[in-house]
CSV table of C-alpha atoms in Angstrom, one decimal:
chain,number,residue,atom,x,y,z
X,1,MET,CA,-5.2,28.1,-19.1
X,2,GLY,CA,-7.9,29.4,-21.5
X,3,SER,CA,-11.4,29.4,-20.1
X,4,SER,CA,-13.0,27.9,-23.1
X,5,ALA,CA,-10.4,25.1,-23.6
X,6,SER,CA,-10.4,24.3,-19.9
X,7,ALA,CA,-14.2,24.3,-19.4
X,8,PRO,CA,-14.7,20.5,-20.2
X,9,PHE,CA,-11.7,19.6,-17.9
X,10,PHE,CA,-13.1,21.6,-15.0
X,11,SER,CA,-16.5,20.2,-15.6
X,12,ALA,CA,-15.1,16.7,-15.3
X,13,MET,CA,-13.2,17.8,-12.2
X,14,GLY,CA,-16.4,19.2,-10.7
X,15,VAL,CA,-18.1,15.8,-11.1
X,16,LEU,CA,-15.2,14.1,-9.4
X,17,ALA,CA,-15.2,16.7,-6.6
X,18,ASN,CA,-18.9,16.1,-5.9
X,19,SER,CA,-18.6,12.3,-5.9
X,20,ASN,CA,-17.5,10.8,-2.6
X,21,LEU,CA,-19.3,7.5,-2.7
X,22,CYS,CA,-18.1,6.2,-6.0
X,23,PRO,CA,-14.4,6.3,-5.3
X,24,PHE,CA,-15.2,4.7,-1.9
X,25,LEU,CA,-17.1,1.8,-3.4
X,26,PHE,CA,-14.6,1.3,-6.2
X,27,ALA,CA,-11.8,1.1,-3.6
X,28,LEU,CA,-13.8,-1.5,-1.7
X,29,ALA,CA,-14.3,-3.5,-4.9
X,30,ILE,CA,-10.6,-3.7,-5.6
X,31,GLY,CA,-9.2,-3.4,-2.1
X,32,ILE,CA,-11.0,-6.0,-0.1
X,33,PRO,CA,-10.3,-9.0,-2.4
X,34,SER,CA,-6.7,-7.8,-2.7
X,35,ALA,CA,-6.3,-7.3,1.0
X,36,VAL,CA,-7.6,-10.8,1.7
X,37,LEU,CA,-5.2,-12.2,-0.9
X,38,TYR,CA,-2.3,-10.2,0.6
X,39,CYS,CA,-3.1,-11.6,4.0
X,40,SER,CA,-3.3,-15.1,2.7
X,41,LEU,CA,0.0,-14.8,0.9
X,42,LEU,CA,1.6,-13.3,4.0
X,43,LEU,CA,0.4,-16.2,6.1
X,44,VAL,CA,1.7,-18.8,3.6
X,45,ILE,CA,5.1,-17.1,3.5
X,46,VAL,CA,5.3,-16.9,7.3
X,47,ALA,CA,4.1,-20.5,7.7
X,48,ASN,CA,6.7,-21.7,5.1
X,49,PHE,CA,9.4,-19.2,6.0
X,50,LYS,CA,12.2,-21.7,5.3
X,51,HIS,CA,11.4,-21.3,1.6
X,52,PHE,CA,11.1,-17.5,1.8
X,53,SER,CA,13.9,-16.5,4.2
X,54,SER,CA,15.9,-14.4,1.7
X,55,PRO,CA,16.3,-10.7,2.4
X,56,PHE,CA,14.1,-9.9,-0.6
X,57,PHE,CA,11.1,-11.8,0.9
X,58,ILE,CA,11.8,-10.4,4.4
X,59,LEU,CA,11.4,-6.9,2.9
X,60,ILE,CA,8.3,-8.0,1.1
X,61,ILE,CA,6.9,-9.3,4.4
X,62,ILE,CA,7.6,-6.1,6.3
X,63,ARG,CA,6.1,-3.9,3.5
X,64,ALA,CA,3.1,-6.2,3.3
X,65,ILE,CA,2.4,-5.9,7.0
X,66,LEU,CA,2.8,-2.1,7.0
X,67,SER,CA,0.5,-1.9,3.9
X,68,LEU,CA,-2.2,-3.9,5.4
X,69,ILE,CA,-2.1,-1.9,8.7
X,70,ASN,CA,-2.2,1.3,6.6
X,71,TYR,CA,-5.2,-0.2,4.7
X,72,VAL,CA,-7.1,-0.6,7.9
X,73,VAL,CA,-6.1,2.7,9.4
X,74,THR,CA,-7.1,4.7,6.3
X,75,PHE,CA,-10.7,3.7,6.9
X,76,LEU,CA,-10.6,5.6,10.1
X,77,ALA,CA,-8.3,8.4,8.9
X,78,LEU,CA,-9.9,9.2,5.6
X,79,ARG,CA,-12.5,6.9,4.1
X,80,PHE,CA,-15.3,7.0,6.7
X,81,CYS,CA,-14.8,10.8,6.9
X,82,LYS,CA,-15.2,11.3,3.1
X,83,ILE,CA,-18.6,9.7,3.1
X,84,GLY,CA,-19.7,11.1,6.5
X,85,LEU,CA,-19.9,7.9,8.5
X,86,PHE,CA,-19.7,7.9,12.3
X,87,PHE,CA,-19.5,11.6,12.6
X,88,SER,CA,-20.9,11.7,16.2
X,89,ILE,CA,-18.3,9.1,17.2
X,90,TYR,CA,-15.4,11.1,15.6
X,91,LEU,CA,-16.4,14.2,17.6
X,92,LYS,CA,-15.6,12.2,20.8
X,93,PHE,CA,-12.2,11.1,19.6
X,94,PRO,CA,-9.4,12.6,21.8
X,95,ARG,CA,-6.9,14.9,20.1
X,96,LEU,CA,-4.1,12.3,20.3
X,97,LEU,CA,-6.2,9.7,18.5
X,98,LEU,CA,-6.9,12.1,15.7
X,99,ALA,CA,-3.2,13.0,15.6
X,100,PHE,CA,-2.3,9.3,15.4
X,101,LEU,CA,-4.6,8.7,12.5
X,102,TYR,CA,-3.2,11.8,10.7
X,103,PHE,CA,0.3,10.6,11.6
X,104,MET,CA,-0.2,7.1,10.1
X,105,VAL,CA,-1.2,8.5,6.7
X,106,TYR,CA,2.1,10.3,6.2
X,107,TYR,CA,4.3,7.9,8.2
X,108,ALA,CA,3.2,4.8,6.2
X,109,PHE,CA,3.7,6.8,2.9
X,110,HIS,CA,7.3,7.6,3.8
X,111,VAL,CA,8.1,4.1,5.1
X,112,GLU,CA,6.6,2.3,2.1
X,113,ASN,CA,8.5,4.5,-0.3
X,114,LEU,CA,11.7,3.7,1.5
X,115,LEU,CA,11.0,-0.1,1.5
X,116,THR,CA,10.1,0.1,-2.2
X,117,ALA,CA,13.4,1.8,-2.9
X,118,PHE,CA,15.4,-0.8,-0.9
X,119,LEU,CA,13.5,-3.6,-2.7
X,120,LEU,CA,14.8,-2.1,-6.0
X,121,LEU,CA,18.3,-1.9,-4.5
X,122,ASN,CA,18.0,-5.5,-3.4
X,123,ARG,CA,17.2,-6.7,-6.9
X,124,LEU,CA,19.9,-4.5,-8.4
X,125,SER,CA,22.5,-6.0,-6.0
X,126,ALA,CA,21.3,-9.5,-6.6
X,127,ILE,CA,21.9,-9.1,-10.4
X,128,VAL,CA,25.2,-7.1,-10.2
X,129,PHE,CA,26.7,-9.0,-7.3
X,130,PRO,CA,25.2,-12.5,-7.3
X,131,MET,CA,28.1,-14.0,-5.3
X,132,LYS,CA,28.2,-11.3,-2.6
X,133,TYR,CA,24.5,-10.6,-2.5
X,134,GLY,CA,23.7,-13.0,0.3
X,135,ASN,CA,26.4,-11.8,2.7
X,136,LEU,CA,25.8,-8.1,1.9
X,137,TRP,CA,22.1,-8.2,2.7
X,138,ARG,CA,22.5,-10.6,5.6
X,139,VAL,CA,24.6,-8.0,7.3
X,140,GLY,CA,22.8,-4.9,6.0
X,141,LEU,CA,19.2,-5.9,6.2
X,142,PRO,CA,18.7,-4.9,9.9
X,143,PHE,CA,20.1,-1.5,9.2
X,144,VAL,CA,17.9,-1.1,6.1
X,145,VAL,CA,14.8,-2.0,8.1
X,146,ALA,CA,15.8,0.3,11.0
X,147,PHE,CA,16.5,3.2,8.7
X,148,SER,CA,13.2,2.8,6.8
X,149,PHE,CA,11.2,3.0,10.1
X,150,ILE,CA,13.3,5.6,11.9
X,151,PHE,CA,14.2,8.1,9.2
X,152,PRO,CA,10.6,9.4,8.7
X,153,LEU,CA,10.0,9.9,12.4
X,154,PRO,CA,11.5,13.5,12.6
X,155,PHE,CA,9.1,14.5,9.8
X,156,THR,CA,6.0,12.9,11.2
X,157,VAL,CA,6.2,12.7,15.0
X,158,PRO,CA,5.7,16.5,15.4
X,159,ILE,CA,2.1,15.8,14.1
X,160,PHE,CA,1.3,14.8,17.7
X,161,GLY,CA,1.9,18.4,18.7
X,162,LEU,CA,-0.7,19.8,16.4
X,163,ASP,CA,-4.1,21.1,17.5
X,164,MET,CA,-6.2,18.5,15.8
X,165,TYR,CA,-10.0,18.8,15.2
X,166,ILE,CA,-12.8,17.5,13.1
X,167,HIS,CA,-13.3,19.8,10.1
X,168,VAL,CA,-16.8,19.7,8.7
X,169,GLN,CA,-17.0,20.4,5.0
X,170,ASN,CA,-19.3,22.8,3.2
X,171,ASP,CA,-21.8,20.1,2.4
X,172,ASN,CA,-22.4,19.6,6.2
X,173,ALA,CA,-22.2,15.9,5.7
X,174,THR,CA,-18.6,14.9,5.2
X,175,PHE,CA,-15.6,15.9,7.3
X,176,THR,CA,-11.9,15.5,7.5
X,177,ILE,CA,-9.3,15.3,10.3
X,178,ASP,CA,-7.5,18.6,10.3
X,179,PHE,CA,-5.5,20.9,12.5
X,180,HIS,CA,-5.6,24.6,13.3
X,181,LYS,CA,-2.8,26.2,11.3
X,182,THR,CA,-0.1,28.4,12.8
X,183,ALA,CA,3.1,29.8,11.4
X,184,LYS,CA,5.3,27.2,13.1
X,185,ASP,CA,3.3,24.2,12.1
X,186,LEU,CA,4.9,21.2,10.4
X,187,HIS,CA,4.0,21.2,6.7
X,188,SER,CA,3.4,17.5,6.3
X,189,SER,CA,1.9,17.7,2.8
X,190,GLU,CA,4.9,19.7,1.6
X,191,ILE,CA,7.4,17.2,3.1
X,192,ALA,CA,5.4,14.4,1.5
X,193,ALA,CA,5.4,16.1,-1.9
X,194,TRP,CA,9.2,16.7,-1.8
X,195,SER,CA,9.7,13.2,-0.6
X,196,ALA,CA,7.6,11.9,-3.4
X,197,VAL,CA,9.7,13.8,-6.0
X,198,LEU,CA,13.0,12.5,-4.4
X,199,PHE,CA,11.6,9.0,-4.3
X,200,GLY,CA,10.6,9.2,-8.0
X,201,ILE,CA,14.1,10.3,-9.1
X,202,VAL,CA,16.0,7.8,-7.0
X,203,CYS,CA,13.8,4.9,-7.8
X,204,LEU,CA,13.7,5.8,-11.5
X,205,PHE,CA,17.5,5.6,-11.5
X,206,LEU,CA,17.4,2.3,-9.7
X,207,ASN,CA,14.8,0.9,-12.1
X,208,VAL,CA,16.9,1.8,-15.2
X,209,ALA,CA,20.0,0.4,-13.6
X,210,THR,CA,18.2,-2.8,-12.6
X,211,LEU,CA,16.7,-3.3,-16.0
X,212,LEU,CA,20.0,-2.6,-17.8
X,213,ALA,CA,21.9,-5.0,-15.4
X,214,TYR,CA,19.3,-7.7,-15.9
X,215,LYS,CA,19.4,-7.3,-19.7
X,216,LEU,CA,23.2,-7.6,-19.7
X,217,ARG,CA,23.2,-10.6,-17.5
X,218,SER,CA,20.4,-12.4,-19.4
X,219,ASN,CA,22.5,-12.2,-22.5
X,220,TYR,CA,24.8,-14.9,-21.2
X,221,GLN,CA,22.6,-16.6,-18.6
X,222,GLN,CA,20.9,-19.9,-19.5
X,223,ASN,CA,17.1,-19.9,-19.8
X,224,ASP,CA,16.4,-22.1,-16.8
X,225,GLN,CA,13.8,-22.0,-14.1
X,226,ASN,CA,16.0,-19.8,-11.8
X,227,ALA,CA,16.3,-17.3,-14.6
X,228,ALA,CA,12.6,-17.2,-15.1
X,229,ASN,CA,12.0,-16.7,-11.4
X,230,GLU,CA,14.5,-13.9,-11.3
X,231,ARG,CA,12.9,-12.3,-14.3
X,232,LYS,CA,9.5,-12.4,-12.6
X,233,MET,CA,10.8,-11.0,-9.4
X,234,THR,CA,12.5,-8.2,-11.2
X,235,ILE,CA,9.2,-7.4,-13.0
X,236,TYR,CA,7.4,-7.5,-9.6
X,237,THR,CA,9.8,-5.1,-8.0
X,238,VAL,CA,9.7,-2.6,-10.9
X,239,SER,CA,5.9,-2.8,-11.2
X,240,THR,CA,5.3,-2.2,-7.5
X,241,PHE,CA,7.5,0.9,-7.9
X,242,PHE,CA,5.1,2.3,-10.4
X,243,GLY,CA,2.3,1.7,-8.0
X,244,GLN,CA,4.1,3.7,-5.3
X,245,LEU,CA,4.9,6.3,-8.0
X,246,LEU,CA,1.2,6.7,-8.6
X,247,MET,CA,0.7,7.5,-4.9
X,248,ALA,CA,3.6,9.8,-5.0
X,249,ILE,CA,2.1,11.8,-7.9
X,250,PHE,CA,-1.1,11.9,-5.9
X,251,MET,CA,0.7,13.5,-3.0
X,252,VAL,CA,2.4,16.1,-5.3
X,253,ILE,CA,-0.9,17.1,-6.9
X,254,ARG,CA,-2.5,17.3,-3.5
X,255,TYR,CA,0.2,19.7,-2.3
X,256,ILE,CA,0.3,22.0,-5.3
X,257,SER,CA,-3.5,22.3,-5.5
X,258,GLY,CA,-4.2,22.5,-1.8
X,259,THR,CA,-1.3,24.6,-0.4
X,260,ASN,CA,-2.0,28.3,-0.2
X,261,PHE,CA,0.1,31.4,0.2
X,262,VAL,CA,-0.8,35.0,0.6
X,263,GLY,CA,-0.1,37.4,-2.2
X,264,GLU,CA,0.7,41.1,-2.2
X,265,HIS,CA,-2.8,42.2,-1.6
X,266,ASN,CA,-3.5,39.6,1.1
X,267,ASN,CA,-5.2,37.4,-1.4
X,268,ARG,CA,-5.0,33.6,-1.0
X,269,PHE,CA,-3.3,31.8,-3.9
X,270,SER,CA,-2.3,28.2,-4.5
X,271,TYR,CA,0.6,26.9,-6.6
X,272,VAL,CA,-1.9,25.7,-9.2
X,273,GLN,CA,-3.3,29.3,-9.6
X,274,ALA,CA,0.2,30.8,-9.8
X,275,TRP,CA,1.5,28.2,-12.4
X,276,PHE,CA,-1.6,27.6,-14.5
X,277,ASN,CA,-3.6,30.8,-14.2
X,278,VAL,CA,-6.7,29.3,-12.9
X,279,THR,CA,-9.2,30.8,-10.4
X,280,LEU,CA,-9.4,30.1,-6.7
X,281,ASP,CA,-12.6,28.1,-7.2
X,282,GLN,CA,-11.0,26.0,-9.9
X,283,ALA,CA,-8.0,25.3,-7.8
X,284,ASP,CA,-10.3,24.2,-4.9
X,285,THR,CA,-12.2,22.0,-7.3
X,286,LEU,CA,-8.9,20.4,-8.5
X,287,TYR,CA,-7.9,19.8,-4.9
X,288,VAL,CA,-11.2,18.2,-3.8
X,289,ALA,CA,-11.4,16.1,-7.0
X,290,ASN,CA,-7.9,14.8,-6.4
X,291,PHE,CA,-8.4,14.2,-2.7
X,292,ASN,CA,-11.6,12.2,-3.3
X,293,GLN,CA,-9.6,9.6,-5.3
X,294,TYR,CA,-7.4,8.8,-2.3
X,295,PRO,CA,-9.1,5.5,-1.4
X,296,TRP,CA,-8.6,3.7,-4.7
X,297,VAL,CA,-5.2,5.3,-5.4
X,298,ASN,CA,-3.9,4.1,-2.1
X,299,ASP,CA,-5.4,0.6,-2.5
X,300,LEU,CA,-4.1,0.2,-6.0
X,301,SER,CA,-0.6,1.2,-5.1
X,302,THR,CA,-0.1,-0.5,-1.7
X,303,VAL,CA,-2.4,-3.5,-1.8
X,304,VAL,CA,-3.8,-4.4,-5.3
X,305,ILE,CA,-0.6,-4.3,-7.4
X,306,PRO,CA,1.7,-5.9,-4.8
X,307,ALA,CA,-0.6,-8.7,-3.9
X,308,TRP,CA,-1.6,-9.9,-7.3
X,309,LEU,CA,1.9,-9.4,-8.8
X,310,LEU,CA,3.4,-11.4,-5.9
X,311,LEU,CA,1.1,-14.3,-6.6
X,312,TRP,CA,2.1,-14.2,-10.3
X,313,ALA,CA,5.8,-13.7,-9.6
X,314,SER,CA,6.5,-16.4,-7.0
X,315,SER,CA,6.2,-19.9,-8.5
X,316,LYS,CA,7.1,-21.4,-5.1
X,317,LEU,CA,4.3,-19.5,-3.5
X,318,ARG,CA,1.8,-20.8,-6.1
X,319,GLN,CA,3.1,-24.4,-5.6
X,320,ILE,CA,2.5,-24.3,-1.9
X,321,ILE,CA,-1.0,-22.8,-2.4
X,322,ALA,CA,-1.8,-25.4,-5.1
X,323,LYS,CA,-0.8,-28.2,-2.7
X,324,LYS,CA,-3.0,-26.8,0.1
X,325,LEU,CA,-5.9,-26.5,-2.3
X,326,GLN,CA,-5.5,-30.0,-3.5
X,327,PHE,CA,-5.5,-31.2,0.1
X,328,VAL,CA,-8.7,-29.3,0.8
X,329,ASN,CA,-10.3,-30.7,-2.4
X,330,ARG,CA,-9.4,-34.3,-1.4
X,331,LEU,CA,-11.0,-34.0,2.1
X,332,PRO,CA,-14.5,-34.8,0.9
X,333,GLU,CA,-13.3,-37.9,-1.0
X,334,HIS,CA,-11.3,-39.0,2.1
X,335,THR,CA,-14.3,-38.5,4.3
X,336,MET,CA,-16.5,-40.5,2.0
X,337,PHE,CA,-14.0,-43.3,1.8
X,338,VAL,CA,-13.8,-43.5,5.6
X,339,ARG,CA,-17.6,-43.6,5.9
X,340,GLN,CA,-17.8,-46.4,3.4
X,341,GLN,CA,-15.2,-48.4,5.3
X,342,ILE,CA,-17.2,-47.9,8.5
X,343,LYS,CA,-20.4,-48.9,6.8
X,344,PHE,CA,-19.0,-52.3,5.6
X,345,VAL,CA,-17.5,-53.2,8.9
X,346,SER,CA,-19.7,-55.9,10.6
X,347,PRO,CA,-21.0,-54.7,14.0
X,348,GLN,CA,-19.7,-56.5,17.0
X,349,THR,CA,-22.1,-58.6,19.1
X,350,GLN,CA,-23.4,-56.6,22.0
X,351,PRO,CA,-24.6,-58.2,25.2
X,352,ILE,CA,-28.0,-57.2,26.5
X,353,ASN,CA,-28.7,-57.7,30.2
X,354,GLY,CA,-25.7,-59.9,30.4
X,355,ILE,CA,-27.0,-62.4,27.8
X,356,CYS,CA,-25.6,-62.5,24.3
X,357,ARG,CA,-27.9,-62.9,21.4
């Protein structure tokens, strides 16, 4: 990479690397309203479960719960650290608590990827096997959910055996949860990167297959309300995949820019240096600039896109919410009507000292 041509790029990366607060605030701006919406939609779905008892919505419920838990945990695991909040409190955290926070970042990433892939598979099977879809997923759903939560454990549970500590950054203001490296350590970032690549390939295939199957089916399907709902749910599933893909790309960039190896002369190199012929300082700048974007990238992929698209895609969900809002809007009118009725009722004669007036 030529120095003159890359100078503007690395200047921009330097700005991003030195900006911790802006990504944090931007993530708050898009994340909090979306998280509130996601919680509200989840409560509506659970309260009206008879309308949302299909395997598709059960997978959505499970992924939504995990995403919201992950949203809260990332404040402790990464966000507060990146802006230097509660440093003295973090120093008192036991090693197992630090390991748990570190574990949740990677565990949630793997599980959400698997659930997203199974949502795509669900839509594909609903389109290709409409008559067998219900029975297939009624039997297979427990195994799908169990697999999604159990399969990542061998790659993430060893995190609890790491020697965790609070790593103060060069600015002496921000910090990260880190661990003392040894030769036998679990390479969580490498596993996440390869998992992201595999996730992208598999889900891209499922996306293409789903869209082709939907296109073929729509050629002879009537344009009724069910077809419109199916189209929106297909768009929802495909779009949420691209949100997860954004997070997967983030993990890959984090790995290739932050993972180092030792060269022939005991010099430290990263994959970015080896592949793009950049300096060590430039590679570090790329890593920090990318890592600083974690809050809004995570929120966009796991909360913002799924929440707002779900509201758009589910007409039944919007109908239930509209009815509840209409009921709330009518409460003041009903209260006023009751007060007026009470006002026009003649008061009963009350006895005073046993003598009626």
